[in-house]
mmCIF file with all atom_site columns, C-alpha atoms in Angstrom:
data_model
loop_
_atom_site.group_PDB
_atom_site.id
_atom_site.type_symbol
_atom_site.label_atom_id
_atom_site.label_alt_id
_atom_site.label_comp_id
_atom_site.label_asym_id
_atom_site.label_entity_id
_atom_site.label_seq_id
_atom_site.pdbx_PDB_ins_code
_atom_site.Cartn_x
_atom_site.Cartn_y
_atom_site.Cartn_z
_atom_site.occupancy
_atom_site.B_iso_or_equiv
_atom_site.pdbx_formal_charge
_atom_site.auth_seq_id
_atom_site.auth_comp_id
_atom_site.auth_asym_id
_atom_site.auth_atom_id
_atom_site.pdbx_PDB_model_num
ATOM 1   C CA . MET E 1 1   ? 88.095  101.027 120.629 1.00 94.00 ? 1   MET E CA 1
ATOM 2   C CA . GLU E 1 2   ? 86.185  104.306 120.595 1.00 97.00 ? 2   GLU E CA 1
ATOM 3   C CA . LYS E 1 3   ? 87.026  107.777 121.823 1.00 98.00 ? 3   LYS E CA 1
ATOM 4   C CA . ILE E 1 4   ? 85.140  110.653 123.403 1.00 98.00 ? 4   ILE E CA 1
ATOM 5   C CA . ALA E 1 5   ? 86.424  113.871 124.953 1.00 98.00 ? 5   ALA E CA 1
ATOM 6   C CA . PHE E 1 6   ? 85.416  115.751 128.089 1.00 98.00 ? 6   PHE E CA 1
ATOM 7   C CA . GLY E 1 7   ? 85.977  119.207 129.520 1.00 95.00 ? 7   GLY E CA 1
ATOM 8   C CA . GLY E 1 8   ? 84.767  120.646 132.800 1.00 91.00 ? 8   GLY E CA 1
ATOM 9   C CA . SER E 1 9   ? 87.542  120.769 135.331 1.00 88.00 ? 9   SER E CA 1
ATOM 10  C CA . CYS E 1 10  ? 91.314  120.666 135.164 1.00 90.00 ? 10  CYS E CA 1
ATOM 11  C CA . TYR E 1 11  ? 92.768  117.980 132.965 1.00 93.00 ? 11  TYR E CA 1
ATOM 12  C CA . TRP E 1 12  ? 94.761  116.529 135.880 1.00 95.00 ? 12  TRP E CA 1
ATOM 13  C CA . CYS E 1 13  ? 91.504  115.703 137.649 1.00 95.00 ? 13  CYS E CA 1
ATOM 14  C CA . MET E 1 14  ? 89.746  114.354 134.580 1.00 96.00 ? 14  MET E CA 1
ATOM 15  C CA . GLU E 1 15  ? 92.769  112.286 133.548 1.00 97.00 ? 15  GLU E CA 1
ATOM 16  C CA . ALA E 1 16  ? 92.915  110.591 136.976 1.00 97.00 ? 16  ALA E CA 1
ATOM 17  C CA . ILE E 1 17  ? 89.180  109.891 136.983 1.00 97.00 ? 17  ILE E CA 1
ATOM 18  C CA . TYR E 1 18  ? 89.198  108.156 133.599 1.00 98.00 ? 18  TYR E CA 1
ATOM 19  C CA . GLN E 1 19  ? 92.490  106.331 134.231 1.00 98.00 ? 19  GLN E CA 1
ATOM 20  C CA . SER E 1 20  ? 90.770  104.785 137.257 1.00 97.00 ? 20  SER E CA 1
ATOM 21  C CA . LEU E 1 21  ? 87.941  103.182 135.265 1.00 98.00 ? 21  LEU E CA 1
ATOM 22  C CA . ILE E 1 22  ? 87.578  99.792  133.632 1.00 97.00 ? 22  ILE E CA 1
ATOM 23  C CA . GLY E 1 23  ? 87.491  99.715  129.854 1.00 97.00 ? 23  GLY E CA 1
ATOM 24  C CA . ILE E 1 24  ? 89.774  102.720 129.406 1.00 98.00 ? 24  ILE E CA 1
ATOM 25  C CA . GLN E 1 25  ? 92.774  102.115 127.160 1.00 97.00 ? 25  GLN E CA 1
ATOM 26  C CA . LYS E 1 26  ? 94.330  105.580 127.486 1.00 97.00 ? 26  LYS E CA 1
ATOM 27  C CA . VAL E 1 27  ? 93.604  109.177 128.366 1.00 98.00 ? 27  VAL E CA 1
ATOM 28  C CA . ASP E 1 28  ? 95.152  112.111 126.504 1.00 98.00 ? 28  ASP E CA 1
ATOM 29  C CA . GLN E 1 29  ? 95.173  115.411 128.415 1.00 97.00 ? 29  GLN E CA 1
ATOM 30  C CA . GLY E 1 30  ? 95.490  118.844 126.894 1.00 97.00 ? 30  GLY E CA 1
ATOM 31  C CA . PHE E 1 31  ? 93.372  121.475 125.204 1.00 96.00 ? 31  PHE E CA 1
ATOM 32  C CA . ILE E 1 32  ? 90.438  120.948 122.819 1.00 96.00 ? 32  ILE E CA 1
ATOM 33  C CA . ALA E 1 33  ? 88.675  123.239 120.390 1.00 95.00 ? 33  ALA E CA 1
ATOM 34  C CA . SER E 1 34  ? 85.255  122.551 118.908 1.00 94.00 ? 34  SER E CA 1
ATOM 35  C CA . GLN E 1 35  ? 84.127  122.980 115.329 1.00 93.00 ? 35  GLN E CA 1
ATOM 36  C CA . SER E 1 36  ? 81.886  125.850 116.442 1.00 89.00 ? 36  SER E CA 1
ATOM 37  C CA . ALA E 1 37  ? 84.863  127.746 117.969 1.00 89.00 ? 37  ALA E CA 1
ATOM 38  C CA . PRO E 1 38  ? 88.048  126.369 116.378 1.00 89.00 ? 38  PRO E CA 1
ATOM 39  C CA . GLU E 1 39  ? 90.308  129.067 117.876 1.00 89.00 ? 39  GLU E CA 1
ATOM 40  C CA . GLU E 1 40  ? 89.060  128.674 121.472 1.00 90.00 ? 40  GLU E CA 1
ATOM 41  C CA . PHE E 1 41  ? 90.837  125.916 123.403 1.00 92.00 ? 41  PHE E CA 1
ATOM 42  C CA . SER E 1 42  ? 89.760  124.609 126.818 1.00 93.00 ? 42  SER E CA 1
ATOM 43  C CA . GLU E 1 43  ? 91.333  122.090 129.160 1.00 93.00 ? 43  GLU E CA 1
ATOM 44  C CA . ALA E 1 44  ? 90.036  118.630 128.334 1.00 97.00 ? 44  ALA E CA 1
ATOM 45  C CA . VAL E 1 45  ? 90.822  114.941 127.971 1.00 98.00 ? 45  VAL E CA 1
ATOM 46  C CA . ILE E 1 46  ? 90.323  112.457 125.176 1.00 98.00 ? 46  ILE E CA 1
ATOM 47  C CA . VAL E 1 47  ? 89.221  109.100 126.558 1.00 98.00 ? 47  VAL E CA 1
ATOM 48  C CA . HIS E 1 48  ? 89.897  105.964 124.505 1.00 98.00 ? 48  HIS E CA 1
ATOM 49  C CA . PHE E 1 49  ? 87.489  103.269 125.715 1.00 98.00 ? 49  PHE E CA 1
ATOM 50  C CA . ASN E 1 50  ? 86.121  99.823  125.000 1.00 98.00 ? 50  ASN E CA 1
ATOM 51  C CA . PRO E 1 51  ? 82.315  100.154 124.709 1.00 97.00 ? 51  PRO E CA 1
ATOM 52  C CA . ASP E 1 52  ? 81.945  96.452  125.565 1.00 97.00 ? 52  ASP E CA 1
ATOM 53  C CA . GLU E 1 53  ? 83.365  97.202  129.030 1.00 97.00 ? 53  GLU E CA 1
ATOM 54  C CA . ILE E 1 54  ? 81.989  100.685 129.742 1.00 98.00 ? 54  ILE E CA 1
ATOM 55  C CA . SER E 1 55  ? 79.275  102.532 127.853 1.00 97.00 ? 55  SER E CA 1
ATOM 56  C CA . LEU E 1 56  ? 79.308  106.092 126.583 1.00 97.00 ? 56  LEU E CA 1
ATOM 57  C CA . GLU E 1 57  ? 76.313  106.865 128.793 1.00 97.00 ? 57  GLU E CA 1
ATOM 58  C CA . VAL E 1 58  ? 78.182  105.677 131.909 1.00 98.00 ? 58  VAL E CA 1
ATOM 59  C CA . LEU E 1 59  ? 81.217  107.783 130.947 1.00 98.00 ? 59  LEU E CA 1
ATOM 60  C CA . ILE E 1 60  ? 78.981  110.837 130.542 1.00 98.00 ? 60  ILE E CA 1
ATOM 61  C CA . LYS E 1 61  ? 77.247  110.141 133.861 1.00 98.00 ? 61  LYS E CA 1
ATOM 62  C CA . ILE E 1 62  ? 80.611  109.938 135.619 1.00 98.00 ? 62  ILE E CA 1
ATOM 63  C CA . HIS E 1 63  ? 81.689  113.148 133.897 1.00 97.00 ? 63  HIS E CA 1
ATOM 64  C CA . LEU E 1 64  ? 78.590  115.029 135.039 1.00 97.00 ? 64  LEU E CA 1
ATOM 65  C CA . HIS E 1 65  ? 78.925  113.784 138.619 1.00 96.00 ? 65  HIS E CA 1
ATOM 66  C CA . THR E 1 66  ? 82.640  114.602 138.982 1.00 95.00 ? 66  THR E CA 1
ATOM 67  C CA . HIS E 1 67  ? 82.648  118.267 138.008 1.00 92.00 ? 67  HIS E CA 1
ATOM 68  C CA . LYS E 1 68  ? 80.326  121.234 138.558 1.00 91.00 ? 68  LYS E CA 1
ATOM 69  C CA . CYS E 1 69  ? 78.090  120.516 135.567 1.00 92.00 ? 69  CYS E CA 1
ATOM 70  C CA . THR E 1 70  ? 75.344  122.890 136.750 1.00 93.00 ? 70  THR E CA 1
ATOM 71  C CA . VAL E 1 71  ? 77.529  125.918 137.440 1.00 86.00 ? 71  VAL E CA 1
ATOM 72  C CA . ASN E 1 72  ? 78.435  128.654 134.946 1.00 80.00 ? 72  ASN E CA 1
ATOM 73  C CA . HIS E 1 73  ? 81.402  129.920 136.945 1.00 72.00 ? 73  HIS E CA 1
ATOM 74  C CA . SER E 1 74  ? 83.797  132.665 135.846 1.00 72.00 ? 74  SER E CA 1
ATOM 75  C CA . ARG E 1 75  ? 86.418  130.216 134.490 1.00 71.00 ? 75  ARG E CA 1
ATOM 76  C CA . ARG E 1 76  ? 84.183  128.407 131.994 1.00 62.00 ? 76  ARG E CA 1
ATOM 77  C CA . ASP E 1 77  ? 86.376  129.816 129.208 1.00 73.00 ? 77  ASP E CA 1
ATOM 78  C CA . LEU E 1 78  ? 89.274  127.596 130.333 1.00 75.00 ? 78  LEU E CA 1
ATOM 79  C CA . TYR E 1 79  ? 87.165  124.857 131.947 1.00 82.00 ? 79  TYR E CA 1
ATOM 80  C CA . LYS E 1 80  ? 84.285  124.530 129.484 1.00 89.00 ? 80  LYS E CA 1
ATOM 81  C CA . SER E 1 81  ? 81.705  121.987 130.669 1.00 93.00 ? 81  SER E CA 1
ATOM 82  C CA . ALA E 1 82  ? 81.571  119.884 127.540 1.00 96.00 ? 82  ALA E CA 1
ATOM 83  C CA . VAL E 1 83  ? 81.364  116.557 125.803 1.00 98.00 ? 83  VAL E CA 1
ATOM 84  C CA . TYR E 1 84  ? 83.323  116.611 122.550 1.00 98.00 ? 84  TYR E CA 1
ATOM 85  C CA . VAL E 1 85  ? 82.072  114.057 120.040 1.00 98.00 ? 85  VAL E CA 1
ATOM 86  C CA . PHE E 1 86  ? 83.688  112.473 117.009 1.00 98.00 ? 86  PHE E CA 1
ATOM 87  C CA . SER E 1 87  ? 80.552  111.545 115.029 1.00 97.00 ? 87  SER E CA 1
ATOM 88  C CA . GLU E 1 88  ? 76.921  112.500 114.527 1.00 97.00 ? 88  GLU E CA 1
ATOM 89  C CA . GLU E 1 89  ? 75.897  109.238 116.207 1.00 97.00 ? 89  GLU E CA 1
ATOM 90  C CA . GLN E 1 90  ? 77.929  110.144 119.314 1.00 97.00 ? 90  GLN E CA 1
ATOM 91  C CA . LYS E 1 91  ? 76.440  113.644 119.266 1.00 98.00 ? 91  LYS E CA 1
ATOM 92  C CA . LYS E 1 92  ? 72.925  112.229 119.357 1.00 98.00 ? 92  LYS E CA 1
ATOM 93  C CA . GLU E 1 93  ? 73.799  109.669 122.057 1.00 97.00 ? 93  GLU E CA 1
ATOM 94  C CA . ALA E 1 94  ? 75.601  112.265 124.222 1.00 98.00 ? 94  ALA E CA 1
ATOM 95  C CA . SER E 1 95  ? 72.750  114.788 123.950 1.00 98.00 ? 95  SER E CA 1
ATOM 96  C CA . GLN E 1 96  ? 70.192  112.136 124.890 1.00 98.00 ? 96  GLN E CA 1
ATOM 97  C CA . ALA E 1 97  ? 72.314  110.969 127.822 1.00 97.00 ? 97  ALA E CA 1
ATOM 98  C CA . ILE E 1 98  ? 72.616  114.499 129.224 1.00 98.00 ? 98  ILE E CA 1
ATOM 99  C CA . MET E 1 99  ? 68.858  115.043 128.916 1.00 97.00 ? 99  MET E CA 1
ATOM 100 C CA . LYS E 1 100 ? 68.198  111.692 130.621 1.00 97.00 ? 100 LYS E CA 1
ATOM 101 C CA . LEU E 1 101 ? 70.676  112.443 133.431 1.00 97.00 ? 101 LEU E CA 1
ATOM 102 C CA . GLN E 1 102 ? 69.165  115.876 134.187 1.00 97.00 ? 102 GLN E CA 1
ATOM 103 C CA . LYS E 1 103 ? 66.967  114.085 136.748 1.00 97.00 ? 103 LYS E CA 1
ATOM 104 C CA . ASP E 1 104 ? 70.089  113.517 138.893 1.00 96.00 ? 104 ASP E CA 1
ATOM 105 C CA . PHE E 1 105 ? 70.520  117.281 139.429 1.00 96.00 ? 105 PHE E CA 1
ATOM 106 C CA . SER E 1 106 ? 68.310  119.959 140.997 1.00 96.00 ? 106 SER E CA 1
ATOM 107 C CA . GLU E 1 107 ? 69.781  122.729 138.808 1.00 96.00 ? 107 GLU E CA 1
ATOM 108 C CA . PRO E 1 108 ? 69.944  122.729 134.982 1.00 96.00 ? 108 PRO E CA 1
ATOM 109 C CA . ILE E 1 109 ? 73.017  121.031 133.503 1.00 97.00 ? 109 ILE E CA 1
ATOM 110 C CA . VAL E 1 110 ? 75.177  123.548 131.604 1.00 95.00 ? 110 VAL E CA 1
ATOM 111 C CA . THR E 1 111 ? 77.285  120.891 129.851 1.00 96.00 ? 111 THR E CA 1
ATOM 112 C CA . SER E 1 112 ? 77.210  121.271 126.070 1.00 95.00 ? 112 SER E CA 1
ATOM 113 C CA . VAL E 1 113 ? 77.861  118.755 123.323 1.00 97.00 ? 113 VAL E CA 1
ATOM 114 C CA . PHE E 1 114 ? 80.339  119.949 120.694 1.00 97.00 ? 114 PHE E CA 1
ATOM 115 C CA . SER E 1 115 ? 81.833  118.415 117.588 1.00 97.00 ? 115 SER E CA 1
ATOM 116 C CA . PHE E 1 116 ? 85.560  117.889 118.115 1.00 97.00 ? 116 PHE E CA 1
ATOM 117 C CA . GLU E 1 117 ? 87.839  120.087 115.979 1.00 96.00 ? 117 GLU E CA 1
ATOM 118 C CA . SER E 1 118 ? 91.403  119.840 117.266 1.00 97.00 ? 118 SER E CA 1
ATOM 119 C CA . PHE E 1 119 ? 93.609  118.891 120.184 1.00 97.00 ? 119 PHE E CA 1
ATOM 120 C CA . LYS E 1 120 ? 96.837  120.269 121.644 1.00 97.00 ? 120 LYS E CA 1
ATOM 121 C CA . ALA E 1 121 ? 98.499  117.926 124.123 1.00 96.00 ? 121 ALA E CA 1
ATOM 122 C CA . SER E 1 122 ? 99.644  119.323 127.440 1.00 94.00 ? 122 SER E CA 1
ATOM 123 C CA . GLU E 1 123 ? 103.338 119.293 128.272 1.00 93.00 ? 123 GLU E CA 1
ATOM 124 C CA . GLU E 1 124 ? 104.781 115.809 128.800 1.00 92.00 ? 124 GLU E CA 1
ATOM 125 C CA . MET E 1 125 ? 105.730 116.627 132.406 1.00 91.00 ? 125 MET E CA 1
ATOM 126 C CA . PHE E 1 126 ? 102.017 116.880 133.267 1.00 92.00 ? 126 PHE E CA 1
ATOM 127 C CA . HIS E 1 127 ? 100.989 113.542 131.751 1.00 95.00 ? 127 HIS E CA 1
ATOM 128 C CA . ASN E 1 128 ? 99.876  110.892 134.245 1.00 95.00 ? 128 ASN E CA 1
ATOM 129 C CA . TYR E 1 129 ? 99.959  113.691 136.821 1.00 96.00 ? 129 TYR E CA 1
ATOM 130 C CA . TYR E 1 130 ? 98.035  111.962 139.588 1.00 96.00 ? 130 TYR E CA 1
ATOM 131 C CA . TYR E 1 131 ? 99.441  108.463 139.310 1.00 96.00 ? 131 TYR E CA 1
ATOM 132 C CA . ASN E 1 132 ? 103.041 109.717 139.087 1.00 95.00 ? 132 ASN E CA 1
ATOM 133 C CA . ASP E 1 133 ? 102.750 111.030 142.666 1.00 94.00 ? 133 ASP E CA 1
ATOM 134 C CA . THR E 1 134 ? 99.448  110.651 144.517 1.00 94.00 ? 134 THR E CA 1
ATOM 135 C CA . GLU E 1 135 ? 100.924 112.424 147.560 1.00 94.00 ? 135 GLU E CA 1
ATOM 136 C CA . LYS E 1 136 ? 101.163 115.884 145.940 1.00 94.00 ? 136 LYS E CA 1
ATOM 137 C CA . PRO E 1 137 ? 99.047  118.433 147.826 1.00 96.00 ? 137 PRO E CA 1
ATOM 138 C CA . PHE E 1 138 ? 96.913  119.144 144.714 1.00 94.00 ? 138 PHE E CA 1
ATOM 139 C CA . CYS E 1 139 ? 96.228  115.423 144.320 1.00 94.00 ? 139 CYS E CA 1
ATOM 140 C CA . LYS E 1 140 ? 95.210  115.007 147.939 1.00 94.00 ? 140 LYS E CA 1
ATOM 141 C CA . SER E 1 141 ? 93.060  118.156 148.043 1.00 95.00 ? 141 SER E CA 1
ATOM 142 C CA . TYR E 1 142 ? 91.335  118.105 144.657 1.00 95.00 ? 142 TYR E CA 1
ATOM 143 C CA . ILE E 1 143 ? 91.674  114.732 142.940 1.00 96.00 ? 143 ILE E CA 1
ATOM 144 C CA . ASN E 1 144 ? 91.247  112.339 145.871 1.00 96.00 ? 144 ASN E CA 1
ATOM 145 C CA . PRO E 1 145 ? 87.711  113.602 146.682 1.00 96.00 ? 145 PRO E CA 1
ATOM 146 C CA . LYS E 1 146 ? 86.677  112.932 143.072 1.00 96.00 ? 146 LYS E CA 1
ATOM 147 C CA . LEU E 1 147 ? 88.183  109.449 143.196 1.00 96.00 ? 147 LEU E CA 1
ATOM 148 C CA . LYS E 1 148 ? 86.400  108.775 146.497 1.00 96.00 ? 148 LYS E CA 1
ATOM 149 C CA . LYS E 1 149 ? 83.161  109.713 144.742 1.00 95.00 ? 149 LYS E CA 1
ATOM 150 C CA . LEU E 1 150 ? 84.006  107.177 142.032 1.00 95.00 ? 150 LEU E CA 1
ATOM 151 C CA . LEU E 1 151 ? 84.447  104.471 144.660 1.00 95.00 ? 151 LEU E CA 1
ATOM 152 C CA . THR E 1 152 ? 81.215  105.438 146.418 1.00 95.00 ? 152 THR E CA 1
ATOM 153 C CA . ASP E 1 153 ? 78.911  106.060 143.456 1.00 96.00 ? 153 ASP E CA 1
ATOM 154 C CA . PHE E 1 154 ? 80.511  104.169 140.553 1.00 97.00 ? 154 PHE E CA 1
ATOM 155 C CA . SER E 1 155 ? 82.358  101.303 142.235 1.00 95.00 ? 155 SER E CA 1
ATOM 156 C CA . ALA E 1 156 ? 81.277  98.752  139.618 1.00 97.00 ? 156 ALA E CA 1
ATOM 157 C CA . TYR E 1 157 ? 83.265  100.678 136.993 1.00 97.00 ? 157 TYR E CA 1
ATOM 158 C CA . THR E 1 158 ? 86.458  101.326 138.940 1.00 97.00 ? 158 THR E CA 1
ATOM 159 C CA . ARG E 1 159 ? 89.830  99.627  138.791 1.00 95.00 ? 159 ARG E CA 1
ATOM 160 C CA . LYS E 1 160 ? 89.969  98.795  142.474 1.00 92.00 ? 160 LYS E CA 1
ATOM 161 C CA . GLU E 1 161 ? 93.709  98.035  142.381 1.00 93.00 ? 161 GLU E CA 1
ATOM 162 C CA . LYS E 1 162 ? 94.431  101.582 141.157 1.00 93.00 ? 162 LYS E CA 1
ATOM 163 C CA . LEU E 1 163 ? 92.349  103.088 143.941 1.00 93.00 ? 163 LEU E CA 1
ATOM 164 C CA . SER E 1 164 ? 93.448  100.896 146.852 1.00 91.00 ? 164 SER E CA 1
ATOM 165 C CA . HIS E 1 165 ? 95.365  103.869 148.394 1.00 90.00 ? 165 HIS E CA 1
ATOM 166 C CA . ILE E 1 166 ? 92.128  105.881 148.760 1.00 87.00 ? 166 ILE E CA 1
ATOM 167 C CA . GLN E 1 167 ? 90.627  105.591 152.244 1.00 65.00 ? 167 GLN E CA 1
#
């Protein structure tokens, strides 16, 4: 099992996306700081995955396509567009993947690769936010469109049984 971390949108959205994929053992949601800014925490998830079932490059591609990876909006302090890596090898692989995937976007990708420093878990009541109640208005308005994109663009990597409620 390996792990990688992502930031870019709210951790409820990212948690639901990665929980819906094959090869994912668990997803931890909370706040991450990088080695370059150890006091600055942003919403993020740590994804524990089996690389024999889903590759790091595919996880990064899904990440880039399910948040605004080309937009430097005013909330990038809290929703930093990032891949947080746990080794130099991952750093190299993530950087290469982002460069390779630039062709999918008409604007420059703003997602950065950072070395992971520390993690603060979100409150327990927010864990498994989407799958605890998929009928919440936030889930229907913000998470469902991202999960529909998964089914449309990344169907081969989805856990169809988890997404059977999505029309």
